[in-house]
Amino acid sequence: MKLKKIDKLIKFDLPEANIVVKGWVRTKRNSKKFSFIEINDGSCLKNMQVIADESLSDYNEIKKITIGSSVAVYGNKIKSKGQGQKWEIQADRIDIFSIAHHSFPLQKKRHTDEFLRTIAHLRPRTNKYGAIFRIRSELSYAIHKFFKDKGFTYIHSPIITALDCEGAGDMFKVTTVDMEKPSLKEGSVEYSQNFFGKEAKLTVSGQLSAEMFAMALGEVYTFGPTFRAENSNTTRHVAEFWMVEPEIAFYDLTDTMCLAEEFIKYLTQYVISECFDDIELFAKFVDKKLIATLEKIISSDFIRIAYGDAVDILNSSETKFQYDISFGNDLQSEHERYLTEIHFKKPVIVYNYPKTVKPFYMRLNDDNKTVAAMDVLVPRIGEIIGGGQREERLEILLERMGEIGLSKEEYWWYVDSRKFGSTPHSGFGLGFERLIMLLTGVGNIRDVIPFPRTPNNIEF
Amino acid sequence: MKLKKIDKLIKFDLPEANIVVKGWVRTKRNSKKFSFIEINDGSCLKNMQVIADESLSDYNEIKKITIGSSVAVYGNKIKSKGQGQKWEIQADRIDIFSIAHHSFPLQKKRHTDEFLRTIAHLRPRTNKYGAIFRIRSELSYAIHKFFKDKGFTYIHSPIITALDCEGAGDMFKVTTVDMEKPSLKEGSVEYSQNFFGKEAKLTVSGQLSAEMFAMALGEVYTFGPTFRAENSNTTRHVAEFWMVEPEIAFYDLTDTMCLAEEFIKYLTQYVISECFDDIELFAKFVDKKLIATLEKIISSDFIRIAYGDAVDILNSSETKFQYDISFGNDLQSEHERYLTEIHFKKPVIVYNYPKTVKPFYMRLNDDNKTVAAMDVLVPRIGEIIGGGQREERLEILLERMGEIGLSKEEYWWYVDSRKFGSTPHSGFGLGFERLIMLLTGVGNIRDVIPFPRTPNNIEF
């Protein structure tokens, strides 16, 4: 008897004798002389139909099997005479591991995403969420494969940090201080009692670490969790999410735009090639235009447009925006979506932003007003990638740090990298969850994360 | 002119014309009519020797190049007439990006690991640390490949959690509470002012999340950062480290031991096949017995021994241990190392530990005294993997939770998984840094992490 996964059974297009399948019951119909049981084992979207006939010795027990129960089915894979599946298993024996209690919430009916969020521990047992988390896994692999094939080194940048990388963005504090009775000194917490001897926070980006490694290993990337303590309850924000951040020595802004475009196309191609069954589910039930969107991403050249020209387009549009836009203001989500969804109808890379809206480490352009930063905007999501060329010139970097009050003593090691073999270098960050939303059509970021963390929500 | 990486130039065993190499100067010798410059670009351990002769137009500038400087070299790859390298580049032109300041600390001499820890941002520019971080990256990829090839789904379990998974182990608190003036209620912090509305911590394990997904997708694994706020200053402990945690539905203890053994052998084989140059460096300079150790891991069957028998061996040994051992006590590092280094001289899997020394979720054996837990012990490291079969029987799980005071209301979703289609299942956790230490011979965990976090150390 050989244990088989359902995806393999479906792929192998010949009958197979003496096999075992272990999984969970998705549906069951008892007729007079047979039970039809559909089993899912998580290996793929499809179930395997099992025929248990009354001749089975424990048929009375088998009749009691409920939806959600766990079983092992022993038998032969044969051509199905029924509709809807090519293969089925004629059971010789069914072992029941556990009969699911009748209160099992995933009975055969539609559930709202809102309800399923309240049972996030069970939702991967549905078709939709099983598919989402298989796709999430495949995309993670594709990210590693993309960079590995190019010779990049994967870096684990620190999660706990003393830095405030973006100079903005609320951060979570990490502490071992007794919060009931913190020892104060002149009204401030004495961080010497903390584990690290100073204030520690959860990282918002691995970029500065990655830059150090790019100066040694050339081409590196991070892929890990990042955090924002922003109290925003939108469909695109969570407190904990995964980010991919490549950083490459000797790359300029154009190289980086090329890499970003190639990366998104590669990942889109990858899910179509490797997860088509799962993707089809979303095309049917979540976003009818999904396949067209994905094809468009693969086949079109991304628009590249300077921030200033993008502002001109927005200002000459007839659309009434909630926020006015003029040179020097950051693009709002509505502006980003207008450019990519309405105006160009494909992905757009906006570059050369005003220095005032981008972090200090972006490379100053010769106009002294803009920096060599770029954002990749995609339909339905808006910004999916932010990046650019970094300031490699020591003097200018120090000036920019001074402007925003960053201490060069605290960032001594970052400054070091501009003293010792500084080179042009560039990189970007891609929000992994937004990528999954783009490629599946799922509209709420809470639904592409196993156990999402949002304000007032840390269940599971 | 084609930009080339040095690893590719070395691999391609023919002359190549009109190439560019960009990297950092590792050594330089000026002779009368030539400069010999060795360049490293991080793609591999080896440098590329560049010959710049006095006929180059900016030869006076080239003579000023210091160690650590960043350059682009244009020229032809030709057979080297010198010793020590097969190929070298005859330069037509050298562009200098940046001359490293003379204070660059990585001059051509040996540095201690202790000193290099103080310049963790620069140490990947040394041979040893470049090799460590390339190996770390390759091993990460190998982990994903191992599981992907077996059909496992990769899960991102949450980093911020309200749980205390192991019922022990100090955890870091995550908070947005104003620590200067926390609002107290009857002496306790009012967590309603916290971002999540309750106390939040950094995870010590993704296992409980992974179990939920194993009950849906069958075979899953996590690979992500985990945290311990333990104030221990040893060569094997850090506050932040990466862990791999596979969790598999329908696996029993024996299946799990087999998977663990296969996994370690696969990863060992992988670094030998894919990173031999880098591994050789460690065999030469760090641990002379490294290759023999790795060969032994690959070729030997791991010993499997019940905890009770292991205790008998320890008690009948002539070695004087610091800690006495008798049935019911956990093995100390000295005992683990005795078993694997002295007694068996190969990896050892100890199983069926007393229930008192293992977490509540380990499956109770019929003797009612031991649980189906197992640890994999390896020479020099001791425990590298801990795992076992989980308690899938609802009644027994609730009893065990009650014993240690875990609230079944708080863990309602975990309990759910035993109500709705519970199955036998098992898994383990592997400490990724300890794996790197095992496979490189590096003795201090601080030296296999880009920017390690330890008590009073959060620099970079």
Short mmCIF file of C-alpha atoms in Angstrom, two decimals, chain B:
data_model
loop_
_atom_site.label_atom_id
_atom_site.label_comp_id
_atom_site.label_asym_id
_atom_site.label_seq_id
_atom_site.Cartn_x
_atom_site.Cartn_y
_atom_site.Cartn_z
CA MET B 1 32.11 45.31 -22.96
CA LYS B 2 30.28 42.75 -20.85
CA LEU B 3 30.01 42.97 -17.06
CA LYS B 4 31.18 39.67 -15.55
CA LYS B 5 31.13 38.19 -12.10
CA ILE B 6 34.39 36.65 -10.91
CA ASP B 7 32.84 33.25 -10.08
CA LYS B 8 31.71 32.98 -13.71
CA LEU B 9 35.07 34.12 -15.07
CA ILE B 10 36.84 31.41 -13.07
CA LYS B 11 34.37 28.72 -14.07
CA PHE B 12 34.53 29.47 -17.78
CA ASP B 13 37.84 27.93 -18.70
CA LEU B 14 38.69 29.88 -21.85
CA PRO B 15 40.09 33.35 -22.49
CA GLU B 16 37.50 36.15 -22.70
CA ALA B 17 37.95 39.48 -24.41
CA ASN B 18 36.41 42.86 -23.64
CA ILE B 19 35.03 42.25 -20.21
CA VAL B 20 34.35 44.46 -17.19
CA VAL B 21 34.73 43.46 -13.56
CA LYS B 22 33.48 45.68 -10.76
CA GLY B 23 34.54 45.08 -7.20
CA TRP B 24 36.76 45.99 -4.28
CA VAL B 25 40.53 45.86 -4.01
CA ARG B 26 41.75 43.15 -1.66
CA THR B 27 45.50 43.47 -2.21
CA LYS B 28 47.83 45.48 -4.36
CA ARG B 29 51.51 45.36 -5.25
CA ASN B 30 53.22 48.05 -7.28
CA SER B 31 56.30 46.96 -9.17
CA LYS B 32 58.28 49.20 -11.43
CA LYS B 33 56.26 48.79 -14.56
CA PHE B 34 53.14 47.03 -13.31
CA SER B 35 50.61 47.05 -10.58
CA PHE B 36 49.10 43.74 -9.51
CA ILE B 37 45.66 44.34 -8.09
CA GLU B 38 43.46 41.63 -6.63
CA ILE B 39 39.75 42.32 -6.93
CA ASN B 40 36.91 40.62 -5.11
CA ASP B 41 33.27 41.16 -6.07
CA GLY B 42 31.63 38.94 -3.45
CA SER B 43 30.47 36.34 -5.96
CA CYS B 44 32.98 33.82 -4.63
CA LEU B 45 35.91 33.38 -2.30
CA LYS B 46 38.51 33.85 -5.00
CA ASN B 47 39.88 37.16 -6.15
CA MET B 48 40.69 38.06 -9.75
CA GLN B 49 44.20 39.29 -10.34
CA VAL B 50 44.39 42.39 -12.52
CA ILE B 51 47.54 43.58 -14.25
CA ALA B 52 47.71 47.30 -14.79
CA ASP B 53 50.82 48.36 -16.64
CA GLU B 54 52.39 51.77 -16.77
CA SER B 55 51.16 52.37 -20.31
CA LEU B 56 47.64 52.99 -18.95
CA SER B 57 46.83 56.66 -19.36
CA ASP B 58 45.95 57.27 -15.72
CA TYR B 59 48.60 55.02 -14.26
CA ASN B 60 49.53 57.65 -11.70
CA GLU B 61 46.01 57.58 -10.31
CA ILE B 62 45.96 53.78 -10.36
CA LYS B 63 49.11 53.65 -8.28
CA LYS B 64 47.21 55.48 -5.52
CA ILE B 65 44.51 52.84 -5.21
CA THR B 66 44.26 51.59 -1.61
CA ILE B 67 42.96 48.36 -0.13
CA GLY B 68 39.17 48.49 0.11
CA SER B 69 38.78 50.88 -2.85
CA SER B 70 36.05 50.24 -5.40
CA VAL B 71 36.95 49.99 -9.07
CA ALA B 72 35.76 48.90 -12.49
CA VAL B 73 38.35 47.06 -14.56
CA TYR B 74 38.03 46.88 -18.36
CA GLY B 75 40.19 44.43 -20.27
CA ASN B 76 40.78 40.86 -21.40
CA LYS B 77 40.86 37.65 -19.39
CA ILE B 78 44.08 35.86 -20.27
CA LYS B 79 46.10 32.89 -18.99
CA SER B 80 48.14 34.01 -16.00
CA LYS B 81 51.89 33.59 -16.18
CA GLY B 82 52.10 33.88 -12.41
CA GLN B 83 51.57 31.33 -9.68
CA GLY B 84 48.35 30.95 -7.70
CA GLN B 85 45.79 31.72 -10.35
CA LYS B 86 44.96 30.30 -13.73
CA TRP B 87 43.39 33.44 -15.17
CA GLU B 88 44.04 37.12 -14.80
CA ILE B 89 42.82 40.32 -16.39
CA GLN B 90 45.08 42.48 -18.47
CA ALA B 91 43.54 45.89 -17.89
CA ASP B 92 42.89 48.33 -20.74
CA ARG B 93 41.33 50.81 -18.38
CA ILE B 94 40.56 51.11 -14.68
CA ASP B 95 37.85 53.43 -13.39
CA ILE B 96 38.04 54.29 -9.73
CA PHE B 97 34.69 54.72 -7.99
CA SER B 98 36.15 55.61 -4.63
CA ILE B 99 39.53 55.44 -2.92
CA ALA B 100 39.10 53.87 0.50
CA HIS B 101 40.36 56.01 3.36
CA HIS B 102 43.66 54.81 4.82
CA SER B 103 41.90 54.04 8.08
CA PHE B 104 40.06 51.12 6.42
CA PRO B 105 40.42 48.47 9.13
CA LEU B 106 40.64 45.39 6.91
CA GLN B 107 44.25 45.68 5.85
CA LYS B 108 46.05 42.53 4.83
CA LYS B 109 46.56 40.87 8.20
CA ARG B 110 44.69 38.50 10.44
CA HIS B 111 41.94 39.91 12.63
CA THR B 112 40.31 38.24 15.60
CA ASP B 113 36.64 37.28 15.44
CA GLU B 114 36.11 39.48 18.50
CA PHE B 115 37.46 42.51 16.68
CA LEU B 116 35.48 41.71 13.54
CA ARG B 117 32.27 41.59 15.59
CA THR B 118 32.84 45.27 16.36
CA ILE B 119 32.83 46.01 12.63
CA ALA B 120 30.04 43.64 11.63
CA HIS B 121 29.17 46.00 8.77
CA LEU B 122 32.59 45.42 7.21
CA ARG B 123 33.38 41.82 8.13
CA PRO B 124 31.54 40.30 5.12
CA ARG B 125 34.38 41.85 3.08
CA THR B 126 36.79 39.31 4.58
CA ASN B 127 37.28 35.82 3.14
CA LYS B 128 35.89 34.07 6.18
CA TYR B 129 32.75 36.12 6.65
CA GLY B 130 32.03 36.37 2.94
CA ALA B 131 32.11 32.57 2.92
CA ILE B 132 29.86 32.29 5.99
CA PHE B 133 27.20 34.50 4.51
CA ARG B 134 27.30 32.83 1.11
CA ILE B 135 26.88 29.48 2.87
CA ARG B 136 24.04 30.89 4.97
CA SER B 137 22.30 31.96 1.78
CA GLU B 138 22.87 28.63 0.02
CA LEU B 139 21.57 26.72 3.03
CA SER B 140 18.44 28.87 3.13
CA TYR B 141 17.81 28.00 -0.47
CA ALA B 142 18.49 24.32 0.18
CA ILE B 143 15.91 24.32 2.97
CA HIS B 144 13.25 25.72 0.67
CA LYS B 145 14.22 23.33 -2.10
CA PHE B 146 14.14 20.29 0.18
CA PHE B 147 10.58 21.00 1.28
CA LYS B 148 9.35 22.25 -2.07
CA ASP B 149 10.52 19.06 -3.79
CA LYS B 150 8.52 17.07 -1.21
CA GLY B 151 5.35 19.10 -1.78
CA PHE B 152 5.42 21.05 1.49
CA THR B 153 3.77 24.48 1.74
CA TYR B 154 5.79 27.32 3.25
CA ILE B 155 3.92 29.22 5.96
CA HIS B 156 4.72 32.64 7.42
CA SER B 157 3.65 32.22 11.02
CA PRO B 158 3.11 35.44 12.99
CA ILE B 159 6.05 37.15 14.69
CA ILE B 160 3.97 39.23 17.08
CA THR B 161 1.87 36.99 19.27
CA ALA B 162 -0.26 36.99 22.41
CA LEU B 163 0.76 33.37 23.14
CA ASP B 164 3.45 31.89 25.26
CA CYS B 165 3.98 28.80 23.12
CA GLU B 166 6.44 26.87 25.21
CA GLY B 167 5.01 27.78 28.59
CA ALA B 168 8.55 28.75 29.49
CA GLY B 169 11.34 30.87 28.04
CA ASP B 170 11.51 34.61 28.56
CA MET B 171 9.79 36.59 25.87
CA PHE B 172 10.23 40.14 24.59
CA LYS B 173 7.21 42.40 24.97
CA VAL B 174 6.02 44.37 21.95
CA THR B 175 4.26 47.58 22.76
CA THR B 176 3.17 51.03 21.76
CA VAL B 177 2.43 51.93 25.37
CA ASP B 178 4.03 55.15 26.52
CA MET B 179 6.57 53.67 28.88
CA GLU B 180 7.23 57.00 30.56
CA LYS B 181 3.64 57.25 31.73
CA PRO B 182 1.86 53.91 31.34
CA SER B 183 -1.74 54.16 32.42
CA LEU B 184 -2.14 51.68 35.24
CA LYS B 185 -5.24 50.07 36.63
CA GLU B 186 -4.87 48.47 40.03
CA GLY B 187 -1.12 48.33 39.52
CA SER B 188 -1.29 46.62 36.11
CA VAL B 189 -0.71 48.18 32.71
CA GLU B 190 -3.98 48.83 30.94
CA TYR B 191 -3.30 46.99 27.71
CA SER B 192 -6.32 48.58 26.10
CA GLN B 193 -3.97 51.49 25.35
CA ASN B 194 -1.66 49.09 23.51
CA PHE B 195 -1.86 48.71 19.73
CA PHE B 196 -3.31 45.22 19.95
CA GLY B 197 -5.53 45.87 22.94
CA LYS B 198 -3.69 43.27 24.97
CA GLU B 199 -0.20 42.20 25.88
CA ALA B 200 1.85 41.29 22.82
CA LYS B 201 5.15 39.46 22.59
CA LEU B 202 7.73 38.25 20.08
CA THR B 203 7.19 34.63 19.11
CA VAL B 204 9.40 31.83 20.38
CA SER B 205 8.06 29.30 17.84
CA GLY B 206 5.71 29.10 14.89
CA GLN B 207 4.64 25.57 15.74
CA LEU B 208 1.08 26.11 16.92
CA SER B 209 0.32 28.13 13.77
CA ALA B 210 2.00 25.50 11.64
CA GLU B 211 -0.15 22.78 13.22
CA MET B 212 -3.30 24.63 12.11
CA PHE B 213 -2.01 24.70 8.55
CA ALA B 214 -0.85 21.07 8.60
CA MET B 215 -4.49 20.17 9.40
CA ALA B 216 -5.48 21.90 6.15
CA LEU B 217 -2.58 21.59 3.73
CA GLY B 218 -1.04 18.38 5.02
CA GLU B 219 2.68 19.13 4.92
CA VAL B 220 3.89 22.57 5.86
CA TYR B 221 6.95 24.31 7.24
CA THR B 222 7.90 27.69 8.62
CA PHE B 223 11.26 29.40 8.25
CA GLY B 224 11.50 32.67 10.07
CA PRO B 225 12.92 34.61 13.00
CA THR B 226 12.20 33.60 16.58
CA PHE B 227 13.21 35.27 19.83
CA ARG B 228 14.35 34.57 23.38
CA ALA B 229 14.86 37.24 26.01
CA GLU B 230 17.21 35.01 27.96
CA ASN B 231 20.12 36.75 29.54
CA SER B 232 22.64 34.08 28.62
CA ASN B 233 26.02 34.97 27.25
CA THR B 234 27.12 31.69 25.71
CA THR B 235 28.56 30.85 22.30
CA ARG B 236 25.27 29.14 21.37
CA HIS B 237 22.61 31.67 22.42
CA VAL B 238 21.35 34.88 20.84
CA ALA B 239 18.15 36.86 21.33
CA GLU B 240 17.11 36.64 17.67
CA PHE B 241 17.65 33.61 15.46
CA TRP B 242 16.00 31.80 12.56
CA MET B 243 14.18 28.53 12.94
CA VAL B 244 12.85 25.97 10.48
CA GLU B 245 9.73 24.16 11.65
CA PRO B 246 8.14 21.46 9.49
CA GLU B 247 4.79 20.10 10.68
CA ILE B 248 3.16 17.15 8.97
CA ALA B 249 -0.31 15.66 9.22
CA PHE B 250 -0.44 11.85 9.58
CA TYR B 251 3.24 11.60 10.57
CA ASP B 252 4.16 9.69 13.70
CA LEU B 253 7.33 9.89 15.76
CA THR B 254 9.26 7.49 13.56
CA ASP B 255 8.32 9.35 10.38
CA THR B 256 9.57 12.52 12.03
CA MET B 257 12.90 11.00 13.02
CA CYS B 258 13.34 9.80 9.45
CA LEU B 259 12.54 13.24 8.06
CA ALA B 260 14.94 14.95 10.47
CA GLU B 261 17.78 12.61 9.54
CA GLU B 262 17.10 12.95 5.82
CA PHE B 263 16.94 16.74 6.19
CA ILE B 264 20.31 17.09 7.93
CA LYS B 265 21.97 14.75 5.47
CA TYR B 266 20.48 16.62 2.53
CA LEU B 267 21.73 19.98 3.79
CA THR B 268 25.19 18.58 4.50
CA GLN B 269 25.38 17.05 1.06
CA TYR B 270 24.14 20.34 -0.40
CA VAL B 271 26.89 22.55 1.03
CA ILE B 272 29.53 20.07 -0.05
CA SER B 273 28.18 20.02 -3.58
CA GLU B 274 27.36 23.71 -3.91
CA CYS B 275 29.82 25.57 -1.65
CA PHE B 276 32.94 23.48 -1.67
CA ASP B 277 35.38 26.37 -2.09
CA ASP B 278 33.88 28.16 0.88
CA ILE B 279 33.69 24.97 2.98
CA GLU B 280 37.33 24.24 2.23
CA LEU B 281 38.30 27.55 3.79
CA PHE B 282 36.77 26.42 7.09
CA ALA B 283 38.39 23.02 6.82
CA LYS B 284 41.75 24.76 6.42
CA PHE B 285 41.51 27.56 8.95
CA VAL B 286 38.69 26.85 11.39
CA ASP B 287 38.22 23.12 11.96
CA LYS B 288 40.72 20.64 10.52
CA LYS B 289 38.29 17.79 11.08
CA LEU B 290 35.41 19.50 9.29
CA ILE B 291 35.37 17.42 6.12
CA ALA B 292 35.57 14.20 8.12
CA THR B 293 32.66 15.38 10.29
CA LEU B 294 30.54 16.21 7.28
CA GLU B 295 31.33 12.90 5.58
CA LYS B 296 30.40 11.09 8.77
CA ILE B 297 27.02 12.85 8.94
CA ILE B 298 26.23 11.88 5.38
CA SER B 299 27.39 8.28 5.56
CA SER B 300 26.27 7.12 8.99
CA ASP B 301 22.86 6.01 10.17
CA PHE B 302 21.87 8.21 13.06
CA ILE B 303 21.63 6.32 16.35
CA ARG B 304 18.09 6.15 17.75
CA ILE B 305 17.89 5.60 21.45
CA ALA B 306 15.15 5.97 24.04
CA TYR B 307 15.78 8.59 26.72
CA GLY B 308 15.76 5.91 29.43
CA ASP B 309 18.52 3.97 27.70
CA ALA B 310 20.50 7.16 27.15
CA VAL B 311 20.31 7.87 30.89
CA ASP B 312 21.63 4.36 31.59
CA ILE B 313 24.57 4.94 29.27
CA LEU B 314 25.35 8.25 30.94
CA ASN B 315 25.14 6.73 34.40
CA SER B 316 27.42 3.86 33.56
CA SER B 317 29.99 6.12 31.95
CA GLU B 318 33.22 6.92 33.75
CA THR B 319 32.98 10.57 32.82
CA LYS B 320 32.39 12.94 35.70
CA PHE B 321 29.52 15.24 34.70
CA GLN B 322 28.87 18.60 36.26
CA TYR B 323 25.17 17.73 36.53
CA ASP B 324 23.94 14.35 37.72
CA ILE B 325 21.48 12.65 35.47
CA SER B 326 18.60 10.44 36.51
CA PHE B 327 15.29 9.57 34.90
CA GLY B 328 13.08 12.65 34.90
CA ASN B 329 15.81 15.25 34.44
CA ASP B 330 16.45 16.94 31.14
CA LEU B 331 19.73 16.20 29.41
CA GLN B 332 22.28 18.96 29.79
CA SER B 333 24.57 20.04 27.01
CA GLU B 334 27.44 18.02 28.54
CA HIS B 335 25.30 14.85 28.44
CA GLU B 336 24.19 15.47 24.88
CA ARG B 337 27.74 16.00 23.75
CA TYR B 338 28.97 12.92 25.59
CA LEU B 339 26.42 10.77 23.77
CA THR B 340 27.16 12.12 20.31
CA GLU B 341 30.90 12.90 20.58
CA ILE B 342 32.29 10.28 22.94
CA HIS B 343 29.93 7.35 23.16
CA PHE B 344 28.42 6.99 19.69
CA LYS B 345 30.73 9.32 17.74
CA LYS B 346 27.94 10.25 15.35
CA PRO B 347 24.53 11.97 15.36
CA VAL B 348 22.09 10.57 17.90
CA ILE B 349 18.33 10.85 18.13
CA VAL B 350 17.02 10.54 21.68
CA TYR B 351 13.28 9.90 21.94
CA ASN B 352 10.55 9.21 24.52
CA TYR B 353 11.50 11.88 27.01
CA PRO B 354 9.78 12.16 30.40
CA LYS B 355 6.66 14.26 30.00
CA THR B 356 7.86 16.62 32.72
CA VAL B 357 10.73 17.99 30.62
CA LYS B 358 8.76 18.56 27.39
CA PRO B 359 5.94 20.97 26.43
CA PHE B 360 2.25 20.13 26.93
CA TYR B 361 1.57 19.43 23.25
CA MET B 362 3.85 16.38 23.03
CA ARG B 363 1.92 13.13 22.65
CA LEU B 364 1.62 11.08 25.83
CA ASN B 365 2.92 7.54 25.51
CA ASP B 366 1.00 4.55 26.88
CA ASP B 367 3.34 4.35 29.88
CA ASN B 368 1.80 7.66 30.98
CA LYS B 369 5.28 8.83 31.96
CA THR B 370 6.98 9.64 28.68
CA VAL B 371 6.01 11.56 25.58
CA ALA B 372 6.73 10.92 21.89
CA ALA B 373 9.32 13.71 21.71
CA MET B 374 12.74 13.47 20.13
CA ASP B 375 15.91 15.55 19.97
CA VAL B 376 18.65 15.21 17.38
CA LEU B 377 22.11 15.63 18.88
CA VAL B 378 25.21 16.32 16.81
CA PRO B 379 28.89 16.56 17.68
CA ARG B 380 30.19 19.94 18.89
CA ILE B 381 26.68 21.49 18.99
CA GLY B 382 24.54 19.14 21.06
CA GLU B 383 20.83 19.58 20.34
CA ILE B 384 20.23 20.84 16.83
CA ILE B 385 16.65 19.64 16.39
CA GLY B 386 13.81 19.23 18.86
CA GLY B 387 10.45 17.81 17.92
CA GLY B 388 8.03 14.97 18.18
CA GLN B 389 4.50 13.77 17.71
CA ARG B 390 1.77 16.11 18.93
CA GLU B 391 -1.09 15.15 21.22
CA GLU B 392 -4.02 14.74 18.85
CA ARG B 393 -6.49 13.31 21.41
CA LEU B 394 -8.78 16.09 22.65
CA GLU B 395 -9.34 14.74 26.16
CA ILE B 396 -5.69 14.11 26.89
CA LEU B 397 -4.66 17.48 25.45
CA LEU B 398 -7.16 19.28 27.68
CA GLU B 399 -5.89 17.36 30.69
CA ARG B 400 -2.29 18.29 29.93
CA MET B 401 -3.25 21.94 29.40
CA GLY B 402 -5.08 21.91 32.69
CA GLU B 403 -2.03 20.52 34.48
CA ILE B 404 0.11 23.50 33.50
CA GLY B 405 -2.69 26.03 33.79
CA LEU B 406 -3.19 26.87 30.12
CA SER B 407 -6.64 28.30 29.55
CA LYS B 408 -8.67 26.40 26.99
CA GLU B 409 -10.60 29.60 26.34
CA GLU B 410 -7.43 31.43 25.31
CA TYR B 411 -6.29 28.49 23.19
CA TRP B 412 -9.82 27.83 21.83
CA TRP B 413 -8.59 27.60 18.24
CA TYR B 414 -5.85 25.14 19.14
CA VAL B 415 -8.43 22.99 20.92
CA ASP B 416 -10.68 23.33 17.83
CA SER B 417 -8.10 21.55 15.72
CA ARG B 418 -8.62 18.45 17.93
CA LYS B 419 -12.40 18.69 17.60
CA PHE B 420 -12.62 19.03 13.86
CA GLY B 421 -10.80 16.30 11.97
CA SER B 422 -7.93 15.76 14.37
CA THR B 423 -5.20 13.49 13.04
CA PRO B 424 -1.89 12.15 14.24
CA HIS B 425 0.73 14.74 13.31
CA SER B 426 4.30 15.57 14.09
CA GLY B 427 7.02 18.06 13.45
CA PHE B 428 10.28 19.52 14.62
CA GLY B 429 12.26 22.72 14.91
CA LEU B 430 15.79 23.18 13.65
CA GLY B 431 17.91 26.09 14.84
CA PHE B 432 19.27 27.49 11.60
CA GLU B 433 22.34 29.15 13.12
CA ARG B 434 23.34 25.94 14.89
CA LEU B 435 23.12 24.18 11.56
CA ILE B 436 25.53 26.70 10.03
CA MET B 437 27.87 26.24 12.99
CA LEU B 438 27.73 22.47 12.50
CA LEU B 439 28.48 22.69 8.78
CA THR B 440 31.26 25.30 8.97
CA GLY B 441 32.92 24.51 12.28
CA VAL B 442 32.41 28.10 13.43
CA GLY B 443 32.31 28.09 17.22
CA ASN B 444 30.35 31.23 18.08
CA ILE B 445 26.77 31.80 16.99
CA ARG B 446 27.47 35.57 16.80
CA ASP B 447 29.67 34.89 13.80
CA VAL B 448 27.05 33.25 11.56
CA ILE B 449 24.45 36.06 11.85
CA PRO B 450 24.76 39.32 9.90
CA PHE B 451 24.07 41.56 12.90
CA PRO B 452 23.63 39.42 16.04
CA ARG B 453 21.42 40.53 18.95
CA THR B 454 22.65 39.61 22.43
CA PRO B 455 22.29 41.14 25.90
CA ASN B 456 23.40 44.77 25.74
CA ASN B 457 24.22 44.54 22.06
CA ILE B 458 21.98 46.01 19.39
CA GLU B 459 24.61 47.85 17.35
CA PHE B 460 24.15 48.31 13.59
#
